[in-house]
mmCIF file of N, CA, C and O in Angstrom:
data_model
loop_
_atom_site.group_PDB
_atom_site.id
_atom_site.type_symbol
_atom_site.label_atom_id
_atom_site.label_comp_id
_atom_site.label_asym_id
_atom_site.label_seq_id
_atom_site.Cartn_x
_atom_site.Cartn_y
_atom_site.Cartn_z
ATOM 1 N N MET A 9 -12.507 26.665 -1.302
ATOM 2 C CA MET A 9 -11.147 26.200 -1.537
ATOM 3 C C MET A 9 -11.131 25.459 -2.882
ATOM 4 O O MET A 9 -11.931 24.566 -3.111
ATOM 5 N N ASN A 10 -10.217 25.815 -3.766
ATOM 6 C CA ASN A 10 -10.138 25.132 -5.056
ATOM 7 C C ASN A 10 -9.340 23.832 -4.921
ATOM 8 O O ASN A 10 -8.758 23.542 -3.882
ATOM 9 N N SER A 11 -9.297 23.049 -6.001
ATOM 10 C CA SER A 11 -8.651 21.736 -5.933
ATOM 11 C C SER A 11 -7.147 21.821 -5.663
ATOM 12 O O SER A 11 -6.583 20.967 -4.985
ATOM 13 N N LEU A 12 -6.481 22.876 -6.167
ATOM 14 C CA LEU A 12 -5.053 23.040 -5.894
ATOM 15 C C LEU A 12 -4.819 23.322 -4.414
ATOM 16 O O LEU A 12 -3.938 22.743 -3.794
ATOM 17 N N GLN A 13 -5.630 24.185 -3.832
ATOM 18 C CA GLN A 13 -5.503 24.484 -2.405
ATOM 19 C C GLN A 13 -5.779 23.243 -1.564
ATOM 20 O O GLN A 13 -5.110 23.000 -0.557
ATOM 21 N N GLU A 14 -6.767 22.437 -1.971
ATOM 22 C CA GLU A 14 -7.071 21.204 -1.241
ATOM 23 C C GLU A 14 -5.899 20.231 -1.311
ATOM 24 O O GLU A 14 -5.555 19.587 -0.326
ATOM 25 N N ALA A 15 -5.280 20.130 -2.491
ATOM 26 C CA ALA A 15 -4.141 19.226 -2.658
ATOM 27 C C ALA A 15 -2.965 19.650 -1.792
ATOM 28 O O ALA A 15 -2.299 18.824 -1.180
ATOM 29 N N ILE A 16 -2.719 20.955 -1.724
ATOM 30 C CA ILE A 16 -1.623 21.470 -0.899
ATOM 31 C C ILE A 16 -1.921 21.244 0.578
ATOM 32 O O ILE A 16 -1.053 20.822 1.343
ATOM 33 N N ALA A 17 -3.148 21.479 0.992
ATOM 34 C CA ALA A 17 -3.530 21.291 2.387
ATOM 35 C C ALA A 17 -3.459 19.821 2.778
ATOM 36 O O ALA A 17 -3.153 19.485 3.920
ATOM 37 N N ASP A 18 -3.722 18.921 1.847
ATOM 38 C CA ASP A 18 -3.730 17.483 2.106
ATOM 39 C C ASP A 18 -2.310 16.904 2.169
ATOM 40 O O ASP A 18 -2.086 15.853 2.730
ATOM 41 N N ARG A 19 -1.325 17.588 1.642
ATOM 42 C CA ARG A 19 0.025 17.037 1.510
ATOM 43 C C ARG A 19 0.723 16.702 2.833
ATOM 44 O O ARG A 19 1.327 15.644 2.926
ATOM 45 N N PRO A 20 0.689 17.555 3.871
ATOM 46 C CA PRO A 20 1.360 17.157 5.124
ATOM 47 C C PRO A 20 0.759 15.885 5.721
ATOM 48 O O PRO A 20 1.484 15.009 6.181
ATOM 49 N N GLU A 21 -0.552 15.783 5.685
ATOM 50 C CA GLU A 21 -1.199 14.571 6.192
ATOM 51 C C GLU A 21 -0.816 13.378 5.316
ATOM 52 O O GLU A 21 -0.561 12.291 5.813
ATOM 53 N N ALA A 22 -0.763 13.585 4.014
ATOM 54 C CA ALA A 22 -0.410 12.509 3.092
ATOM 55 C C ALA A 22 0.992 11.990 3.382
ATOM 56 O O ALA A 22 1.219 10.776 3.412
ATOM 57 N N ALA A 23 1.933 12.883 3.599
ATOM 58 C CA ALA A 23 3.306 12.469 3.896
ATOM 59 C C ALA A 23 3.350 11.635 5.168
ATOM 60 O O ALA A 23 4.047 10.615 5.234
ATOM 61 N N TYR A 24 2.588 12.033 6.184
ATOM 62 C CA TYR A 24 2.541 11.295 7.444
ATOM 63 C C TYR A 24 1.970 9.892 7.219
ATOM 64 O O TYR A 24 2.540 8.892 7.675
ATOM 65 N N VAL A 25 0.835 9.799 6.532
ATOM 66 C CA VAL A 25 0.180 8.511 6.319
ATOM 67 C C VAL A 25 1.055 7.599 5.469
ATOM 68 O O VAL A 25 1.215 6.413 5.781
ATOM 69 N N GLU A 26 1.640 8.122 4.405
ATOM 70 C CA GLU A 26 2.510 7.318 3.544
ATOM 71 C C GLU A 26 3.709 6.784 4.309
ATOM 72 O O GLU A 26 4.088 5.618 4.172
ATOM 73 N N ARG A 27 4.306 7.619 5.149
ATOM 74 C CA ARG A 27 5.469 7.199 5.949
ATOM 75 C C ARG A 27 5.055 6.130 6.971
ATOM 76 O O ARG A 27 5.739 5.119 7.128
ATOM 77 N N ALA A 28 3.922 6.339 7.637
ATOM 78 C CA ALA A 28 3.459 5.380 8.642
ATOM 79 C C ALA A 28 3.142 4.027 8.006
ATOM 80 O O ALA A 28 3.487 2.977 8.553
ATOM 81 N N ALA A 29 2.513 4.043 6.838
ATOM 82 C CA ALA A 29 2.188 2.794 6.145
ATOM 83 C C ALA A 29 3.462 2.070 5.711
ATOM 84 O O ALA A 29 3.601 0.859 5.924
ATOM 85 N N SER A 30 4.391 2.796 5.135
ATOM 86 C CA SER A 30 5.650 2.195 4.683
ATOM 87 C C SER A 30 6.426 1.579 5.840
ATOM 88 O O SER A 30 7.035 0.512 5.693
ATOM 89 N N GLN A 31 6.403 2.232 6.996
ATOM 90 C CA GLN A 31 7.104 1.690 8.167
ATOM 91 C C GLN A 31 6.497 0.363 8.597
ATOM 92 O O GLN A 31 7.216 -0.547 9.012
ATOM 93 N N ARG A 32 5.192 0.226 8.485
ATOM 94 C CA ARG A 32 4.548 -1.035 8.859
ATOM 95 C C ARG A 32 4.978 -2.165 7.929
ATOM 96 O O ARG A 32 5.100 -3.307 8.339
ATOM 97 N N PHE A 33 5.219 -1.846 6.663
ATOM 98 C CA PHE A 33 5.636 -2.864 5.705
ATOM 99 C C PHE A 33 7.101 -3.244 5.874
ATOM 100 O O PHE A 33 7.530 -4.262 5.343
ATOM 101 N N LYS A 34 7.874 -2.466 6.585
ATOM 102 C CA LYS A 34 9.292 -2.749 6.772
ATOM 103 C C LYS A 34 9.572 -3.561 8.035
ATOM 104 O O LYS A 34 10.708 -3.905 8.313
ATOM 105 N N ARG A 35 8.543 -3.889 8.792
ATOM 106 C CA ARG A 35 8.733 -4.701 9.998
ATOM 107 C C ARG A 35 9.231 -6.097 9.618
ATOM 108 O O ARG A 35 8.853 -6.622 8.572
ATOM 109 N N PRO A 36 10.065 -6.703 10.457
ATOM 110 C CA PRO A 36 10.604 -8.031 10.140
ATOM 111 C C PRO A 36 9.528 -9.077 9.841
ATOM 112 O O PRO A 36 9.709 -9.918 8.974
ATOM 113 N N ALA A 37 8.413 -9.024 10.521
ATOM 114 C CA ALA A 37 7.345 -10.002 10.298
ATOM 115 C C ALA A 37 6.678 -9.825 8.934
ATOM 116 O O ALA A 37 5.970 -10.707 8.469
ATOM 117 N N HIS A 38 6.910 -8.682 8.293
ATOM 118 C CA HIS A 38 6.278 -8.392 7.012
ATOM 119 C C HIS A 38 7.297 -8.271 5.883
ATOM 120 O O HIS A 38 7.160 -7.429 5.004
ATOM 121 N N SER A 39 8.307 -9.099 5.860
ATOM 122 C CA SER A 39 9.370 -8.958 4.859
ATOM 123 C C SER A 39 8.858 -9.079 3.426
ATOM 124 O O SER A 39 9.405 -8.451 2.523
ATOM 125 N N ALA A 40 7.812 -9.855 3.181
ATOM 126 C CA ALA A 40 7.269 -9.996 1.826
ATOM 127 C C ALA A 40 6.554 -8.731 1.361
ATOM 128 O O ALA A 40 6.251 -8.581 0.186
ATOM 129 N N LEU A 41 6.307 -7.797 2.290
ATOM 130 C CA LEU A 41 5.574 -6.575 1.960
ATOM 131 C C LEU A 41 6.488 -5.383 1.696
ATOM 132 O O LEU A 41 6.004 -4.296 1.387
ATOM 133 N N ARG A 42 7.781 -5.564 1.804
ATOM 134 C CA ARG A 42 8.714 -4.434 1.702
ATOM 135 C C ARG A 42 8.680 -3.726 0.356
ATOM 136 O O ARG A 42 9.033 -2.564 0.267
ATOM 137 N N GLY A 43 8.244 -4.393 -0.698
ATOM 138 C CA GLY A 43 8.209 -3.780 -2.016
ATOM 139 C C GLY A 43 6.932 -3.023 -2.325
ATOM 140 O O GLY A 43 6.740 -2.556 -3.441
ATOM 141 N N ILE A 44 6.060 -2.881 -1.343
ATOM 142 C CA ILE A 44 4.793 -2.186 -1.576
ATOM 143 C C ILE A 44 4.981 -0.689 -1.379
ATOM 144 O O ILE A 44 5.580 -0.246 -0.404
ATOM 145 N N ASN A 45 4.464 0.072 -2.319
ATOM 146 C CA ASN A 45 4.506 1.532 -2.248
ATOM 147 C C ASN A 45 3.132 2.056 -1.880
ATOM 148 O O ASN A 45 2.112 1.464 -2.247
ATOM 149 N N CYS A 46 3.096 3.180 -1.175
ATOM 150 C CA CYS A 46 1.846 3.766 -0.727
ATOM 151 C C CYS A 46 1.718 5.192 -1.233
ATOM 152 O O CYS A 46 2.701 5.929 -1.278
ATOM 153 N N GLU A 47 0.501 5.562 -1.581
ATOM 154 C CA GLU A 47 0.203 6.939 -1.949
ATOM 155 C C GLU A 47 -1.131 7.302 -1.308
ATOM 156 O O GLU A 47 -2.101 6.551 -1.410
ATOM 157 N N PHE A 48 -1.166 8.430 -0.632
ATOM 158 C CA PHE A 48 -2.367 8.868 0.090
ATOM 159 C C PHE A 48 -2.927 10.118 -0.567
ATOM 160 O O PHE A 48 -2.201 11.086 -0.779
ATOM 161 N N ARG A 49 -4.216 10.065 -0.925
ATOM 162 C CA ARG A 49 -4.890 11.218 -1.517
ATOM 163 C C ARG A 49 -6.316 11.307 -0.999
ATOM 164 O O ARG A 49 -7.093 10.375 -1.176
ATOM 165 N N HIS A 50 -6.627 12.416 -0.381
ATOM 166 C CA HIS A 50 -8.000 12.716 0.039
ATOM 167 C C HIS A 50 -8.660 11.574 0.817
ATOM 168 O O HIS A 50 -9.777 11.179 0.522
ATOM 169 N N GLY A 51 -7.951 11.031 1.783
ATOM 170 C CA GLY A 51 -8.504 9.984 2.633
ATOM 171 C C GLY A 51 -8.333 8.579 2.096
ATOM 172 O O GLY A 51 -8.628 7.611 2.780
ATOM 173 N N ARG A 52 -7.875 8.448 0.863
ATOM 174 C CA ARG A 52 -7.701 7.125 0.257
ATOM 175 C C ARG A 52 -6.223 6.748 0.216
ATOM 176 O O ARG A 52 -5.392 7.535 -0.235
ATOM 177 N N LEU A 53 -5.920 5.546 0.679
ATOM 178 C CA LEU A 53 -4.558 5.032 0.664
ATOM 179 C C LEU A 53 -4.455 4.001 -0.455
ATOM 180 O O LEU A 53 -5.156 2.986 -0.450
ATOM 181 N N PHE A 54 -3.602 4.285 -1.433
ATOM 182 C CA PHE A 54 -3.393 3.396 -2.571
ATOM 183 C C PHE A 54 -2.168 2.533 -2.299
ATOM 184 O O PHE A 54 -1.094 3.055 -2.008
ATOM 185 N N LEU A 55 -2.331 1.223 -2.392
ATOM 186 C CA LEU A 55 -1.230 0.280 -2.219
ATOM 187 C C LEU A 55 -0.852 -0.259 -3.591
ATOM 188 O O LEU A 55 -1.716 -0.745 -4.331
ATOM 189 N N ASN A 56 0.429 -0.179 -3.949
ATOM 190 C CA ASN A 56 0.931 -0.648 -5.241
ATOM 191 C C ASN A 56 2.190 -1.465 -5.023
ATOM 192 O O ASN A 56 2.953 -1.200 -4.103
ATOM 193 N N GLY A 57 2.411 -2.436 -5.876
ATOM 194 C CA GLY A 57 3.593 -3.284 -5.789
ATOM 195 C C GLY A 57 3.216 -4.714 -6.104
ATOM 196 O O GLY A 57 2.211 -4.975 -6.771
ATOM 197 N N HIS A 58 4.002 -5.660 -5.597
ATOM 198 C CA HIS A 58 3.693 -7.072 -5.830
ATOM 199 C C HIS A 58 4.121 -7.910 -4.640
ATOM 200 O O HIS A 58 5.036 -7.532 -3.894
ATOM 201 N N VAL A 59 3.422 -9.014 -4.459
ATOM 202 C CA VAL A 59 3.681 -9.960 -3.370
ATOM 203 C C VAL A 59 3.567 -11.381 -3.919
ATOM 204 O O VAL A 59 3.002 -11.595 -4.995
ATOM 205 N N PRO A 60 4.088 -12.384 -3.192
ATOM 206 C CA PRO A 60 4.081 -13.760 -3.702
ATOM 207 C C PRO A 60 2.760 -14.518 -3.545
ATOM 208 O O PRO A 60 2.608 -15.595 -4.105
ATOM 209 N N SER A 61 1.791 -13.990 -2.774
ATOM 210 C CA SER A 61 0.532 -14.729 -2.596
ATOM 211 C C SER A 61 -0.599 -13.773 -2.188
ATOM 212 O O SER A 61 -0.360 -12.651 -1.759
ATOM 213 N N TYR A 62 -1.829 -14.281 -2.326
ATOM 214 C CA TYR A 62 -2.995 -13.488 -1.922
ATOM 215 C C TYR A 62 -2.998 -13.251 -0.413
ATOM 216 O O TYR A 62 -3.522 -12.255 0.068
ATOM 217 N N TYR A 63 -2.425 -14.170 0.331
ATOM 218 C CA TYR A 63 -2.304 -13.993 1.777
ATOM 219 C C TYR A 63 -1.564 -12.683 2.091
ATOM 220 O O TYR A 63 -2.004 -11.898 2.927
ATOM 221 N N TYR A 64 -0.445 -12.445 1.411
ATOM 222 C CA TYR A 64 0.331 -11.229 1.659
ATOM 223 C C TYR A 64 -0.387 -9.986 1.158
ATOM 224 O O TYR A 64 -0.252 -8.912 1.735
ATOM 225 N N LYS A 65 -1.152 -10.123 0.087
ATOM 226 C CA LYS A 65 -1.945 -8.990 -0.400
ATOM 227 C C LYS A 65 -2.944 -8.568 0.679
ATOM 228 O O LYS A 65 -3.094 -7.388 0.981
ATOM 229 N N GLN A 66 -3.619 -9.535 1.276
ATOM 230 C CA GLN A 66 -4.572 -9.245 2.343
ATOM 231 C C GLN A 66 -3.849 -8.730 3.587
ATOM 232 O O GLN A 66 -4.325 -7.802 4.254
ATOM 233 N N LEU A 67 -2.689 -9.296 3.896
ATOM 234 C CA LEU A 67 -1.917 -8.857 5.050
ATOM 235 C C LEU A 67 -1.515 -7.389 4.909
ATOM 236 O O LEU A 67 -1.546 -6.630 5.883
ATOM 237 N N ALA A 68 -1.166 -6.982 3.698
ATOM 238 C CA ALA A 68 -0.805 -5.580 3.451
ATOM 239 C C ALA A 68 -1.978 -4.667 3.787
ATOM 240 O O ALA A 68 -1.818 -3.635 4.446
ATOM 241 N N GLN A 69 -3.145 -5.050 3.358
ATOM 242 C CA GLN A 69 -4.339 -4.246 3.626
ATOM 243 C C GLN A 69 -4.650 -4.201 5.116
ATOM 244 O O GLN A 69 -4.962 -3.146 5.666
ATOM 245 N N GLU A 70 -4.534 -5.322 5.779
ATOM 246 C CA GLU A 70 -4.802 -5.383 7.217
ATOM 247 C C GLU A 70 -3.788 -4.565 8.016
ATOM 248 O O GLU A 70 -4.125 -3.984 9.047
ATOM 249 N N ALA A 71 -2.555 -4.507 7.539
ATOM 250 C CA ALA A 71 -1.491 -3.796 8.262
ATOM 251 C C ALA A 71 -1.735 -2.291 8.331
ATOM 252 O O ALA A 71 -1.228 -1.621 9.226
ATOM 253 N N VAL A 72 -2.493 -1.746 7.391
ATOM 254 C CA VAL A 72 -2.682 -0.287 7.336
ATOM 255 C C VAL A 72 -4.124 0.157 7.576
ATOM 256 O O VAL A 72 -4.415 1.345 7.547
ATOM 257 N N LYS A 73 -5.021 -0.761 7.843
ATOM 258 C CA LYS A 73 -6.435 -0.408 7.923
ATOM 259 C C LYS A 73 -6.788 0.526 9.081
ATOM 260 O O LYS A 73 -7.783 1.230 9.019
ATOM 261 N N ASP A 74 -5.963 0.575 10.099
ATOM 262 C CA ASP A 74 -6.283 1.408 11.263
ATOM 263 C C ASP A 74 -5.496 2.726 11.312
ATOM 264 O O ASP A 74 -5.505 3.409 12.328
ATOM 265 N N LEU A 75 -4.842 3.106 10.214
ATOM 266 C CA LEU A 75 -4.096 4.369 10.201
ATOM 267 C C LEU A 75 -5.054 5.556 10.260
ATOM 268 O O LEU A 75 -6.065 5.581 9.554
ATOM 269 N N ALA A 76 -4.727 6.519 11.087
ATOM 270 C CA ALA A 76 -5.550 7.723 11.225
ATOM 271 C C ALA A 76 -5.621 8.460 9.892
ATOM 272 O O ALA A 76 -4.612 8.612 9.200
ATOM 273 N N GLY A 77 -6.802 8.893 9.526
ATOM 274 C CA GLY A 77 -6.993 9.662 8.306
ATOM 275 C C GLY A 77 -7.350 8.836 7.091
ATOM 276 O O GLY A 77 -7.794 9.362 6.081
ATOM 277 N N VAL A 78 -7.174 7.521 7.175
ATOM 278 C CA VAL A 78 -7.480 6.654 6.035
ATOM 279 C C VAL A 78 -8.955 6.263 6.099
ATOM 280 O O VAL A 78 -9.410 5.639 7.046
ATOM 281 N N THR A 79 -9.692 6.652 5.064
ATOM 282 C CA THR A 79 -11.111 6.303 5.002
ATOM 283 C C THR A 79 -11.372 5.160 4.022
ATOM 284 O O THR A 79 -12.399 4.506 4.089
ATOM 285 N N GLN A 80 -10.425 4.932 3.109
ATOM 286 C CA GLN A 80 -10.575 3.868 2.119
ATOM 287 C C GLN A 80 -9.197 3.380 1.703
ATOM 288 O O GLN A 80 -8.270 4.167 1.557
ATOM 289 N N ILE A 81 -9.073 2.064 1.493
ATOM 290 C CA ILE A 81 -7.831 1.477 1.006
ATOM 291 C C ILE A 81 -8.086 0.924 -0.392
ATOM 292 O O ILE A 81 -9.019 0.146 -0.602
ATOM 293 N N ILE A 82 -7.274 1.360 -1.334
ATOM 294 C CA ILE A 82 -7.338 0.855 -2.710
ATOM 295 C C ILE A 82 -6.148 -0.088 -2.878
ATOM 296 O O ILE A 82 -5.013 0.355 -2.984
ATOM 297 N N ASN A 83 -6.417 -1.376 -2.877
ATOM 298 C CA ASN A 83 -5.355 -2.378 -2.903
ATOM 299 C C ASN A 83 -5.071 -2.801 -4.351
ATOM 300 O O ASN A 83 -5.729 -3.674 -4.897
ATOM 301 N N ASN A 84 -4.084 -2.156 -4.962
ATOM 302 C CA ASN A 84 -3.667 -2.461 -6.326
ATOM 303 C C ASN A 84 -2.456 -3.389 -6.364
ATOM 304 O O ASN A 84 -1.774 -3.473 -7.381
ATOM 305 N N VAL A 85 -2.186 -4.080 -5.287
ATOM 306 C CA VAL A 85 -1.027 -4.962 -5.193
ATOM 307 C C VAL A 85 -1.252 -6.179 -6.095
ATOM 308 O O VAL A 85 -2.309 -6.810 -6.052
ATOM 309 N N ALA A 86 -0.266 -6.482 -6.921
ATOM 310 C CA ALA A 86 -0.335 -7.646 -7.817
ATOM 311 C C ALA A 86 0.250 -8.866 -7.120
ATOM 312 O O ALA A 86 1.189 -8.751 -6.331
ATOM 313 N N VAL A 87 -0.315 -10.022 -7.426
ATOM 314 C CA VAL A 87 0.173 -11.281 -6.871
ATOM 315 C C VAL A 87 0.917 -12.020 -7.976
ATOM 316 O O VAL A 87 0.380 -12.240 -9.060
ATOM 317 N N PHE A 88 2.180 -12.370 -7.708
ATOM 318 C CA PHE A 88 3.001 -13.104 -8.660
ATOM 319 C C PHE A 88 3.302 -14.480 -8.109
ATOM 320 O O PHE A 88 3.670 -14.628 -6.954
ATOM 321 N N SER A 89 3.165 -15.473 -8.956
ATOM 322 C CA SER A 89 3.557 -16.828 -8.606
ATOM 323 C C SER A 89 4.856 -17.111 -9.345
ATOM 324 O O SER A 89 4.938 -16.950 -10.565
ATOM 325 N N TYR A 90 5.864 -17.531 -8.613
ATOM 326 C CA TYR A 90 7.165 -17.800 -9.210
ATOM 327 C C TYR A 90 7.246 -19.290 -9.542
ATOM 328 O O TYR A 90 7.793 -20.081 -8.791
ATOM 329 N N ALA A 91 6.689 -19.654 -10.691
ATOM 330 C CA ALA A 91 6.593 -21.056 -11.084
ATOM 331 C C ALA A 91 7.952 -21.657 -11.424
ATOM 332 O O ALA A 91 8.256 -22.770 -11.049
ATOM 333 N N ARG A 92 8.782 -20.918 -12.148
ATOM 334 C CA ARG A 92 10.109 -21.401 -12.537
ATOM 335 C C ARG A 92 11.131 -20.326 -12.228
ATOM 336 O O ARG A 92 10.825 -19.143 -12.329
ATOM 337 N N PRO A 93 12.337 -20.712 -11.875
ATOM 338 C CA PRO A 93 13.363 -19.700 -11.597
ATOM 339 C C PRO A 93 13.541 -18.755 -12.778
ATOM 340 O O PRO A 93 13.605 -19.179 -13.934
ATOM 341 N N GLY A 94 13.564 -17.478 -12.481
ATOM 342 C CA GLY A 94 13.769 -16.471 -13.504
ATOM 343 C C GLY A 94 12.528 -16.072 -14.274
ATOM 344 O O GLY A 94 12.561 -15.170 -15.095
ATOM 345 N N ARG A 95 11.397 -16.725 -14.013
ATOM 346 C CA ARG A 95 10.163 -16.397 -14.731
ATOM 347 C C ARG A 95 9.051 -16.167 -13.735
ATOM 348 O O ARG A 95 8.667 -17.075 -13.013
ATOM 349 N N ALA A 96 8.533 -14.982 -13.693
ATOM 350 C CA ALA A 96 7.402 -14.672 -12.823
ATOM 351 C C ALA A 96 6.132 -14.736 -13.651
ATOM 352 O O ALA A 96 6.125 -14.385 -14.826
ATOM 353 N N ARG A 97 5.068 -15.161 -13.043
ATOM 354 C CA ARG A 97 3.805 -15.262 -13.746
ATOM 355 C C ARG A 97 2.752 -14.556 -12.908
ATOM 356 O O ARG A 97 2.653 -14.773 -11.707
ATOM 357 N N THR A 98 1.940 -13.700 -13.534
ATOM 358 C CA THR A 98 0.866 -13.007 -12.834
ATOM 359 C C THR A 98 -0.318 -13.934 -12.691
ATOM 360 O O THR A 98 -0.700 -14.614 -13.635
ATOM 361 N N ILE A 99 -0.888 -13.948 -11.500
ATOM 362 C CA ILE A 99 -2.082 -14.759 -11.266
ATOM 363 C C ILE A 99 -3.297 -13.882 -11.442
ATOM 364 O O ILE A 99 -3.377 -12.803 -11.008
#
């Protein structure tokens, strides 16, 4: 199977995993995680977006760690500290 065929075969599973992960971030208890985007490729779930603290970054990872088909989580979520109104600062 070539890489294009593998990518096509992986797509239905990817759509399922991405949807399941996004739904977990939309739960009321996880309101700070709603801006996180997910992309699933070849067993790896990539988390992208931003949150207000490292606690929420870790919570995002914990929320999706048990999804079927996920063998690795790549947590690219940025942490922003809102020091002054209207100005975000990356930590």
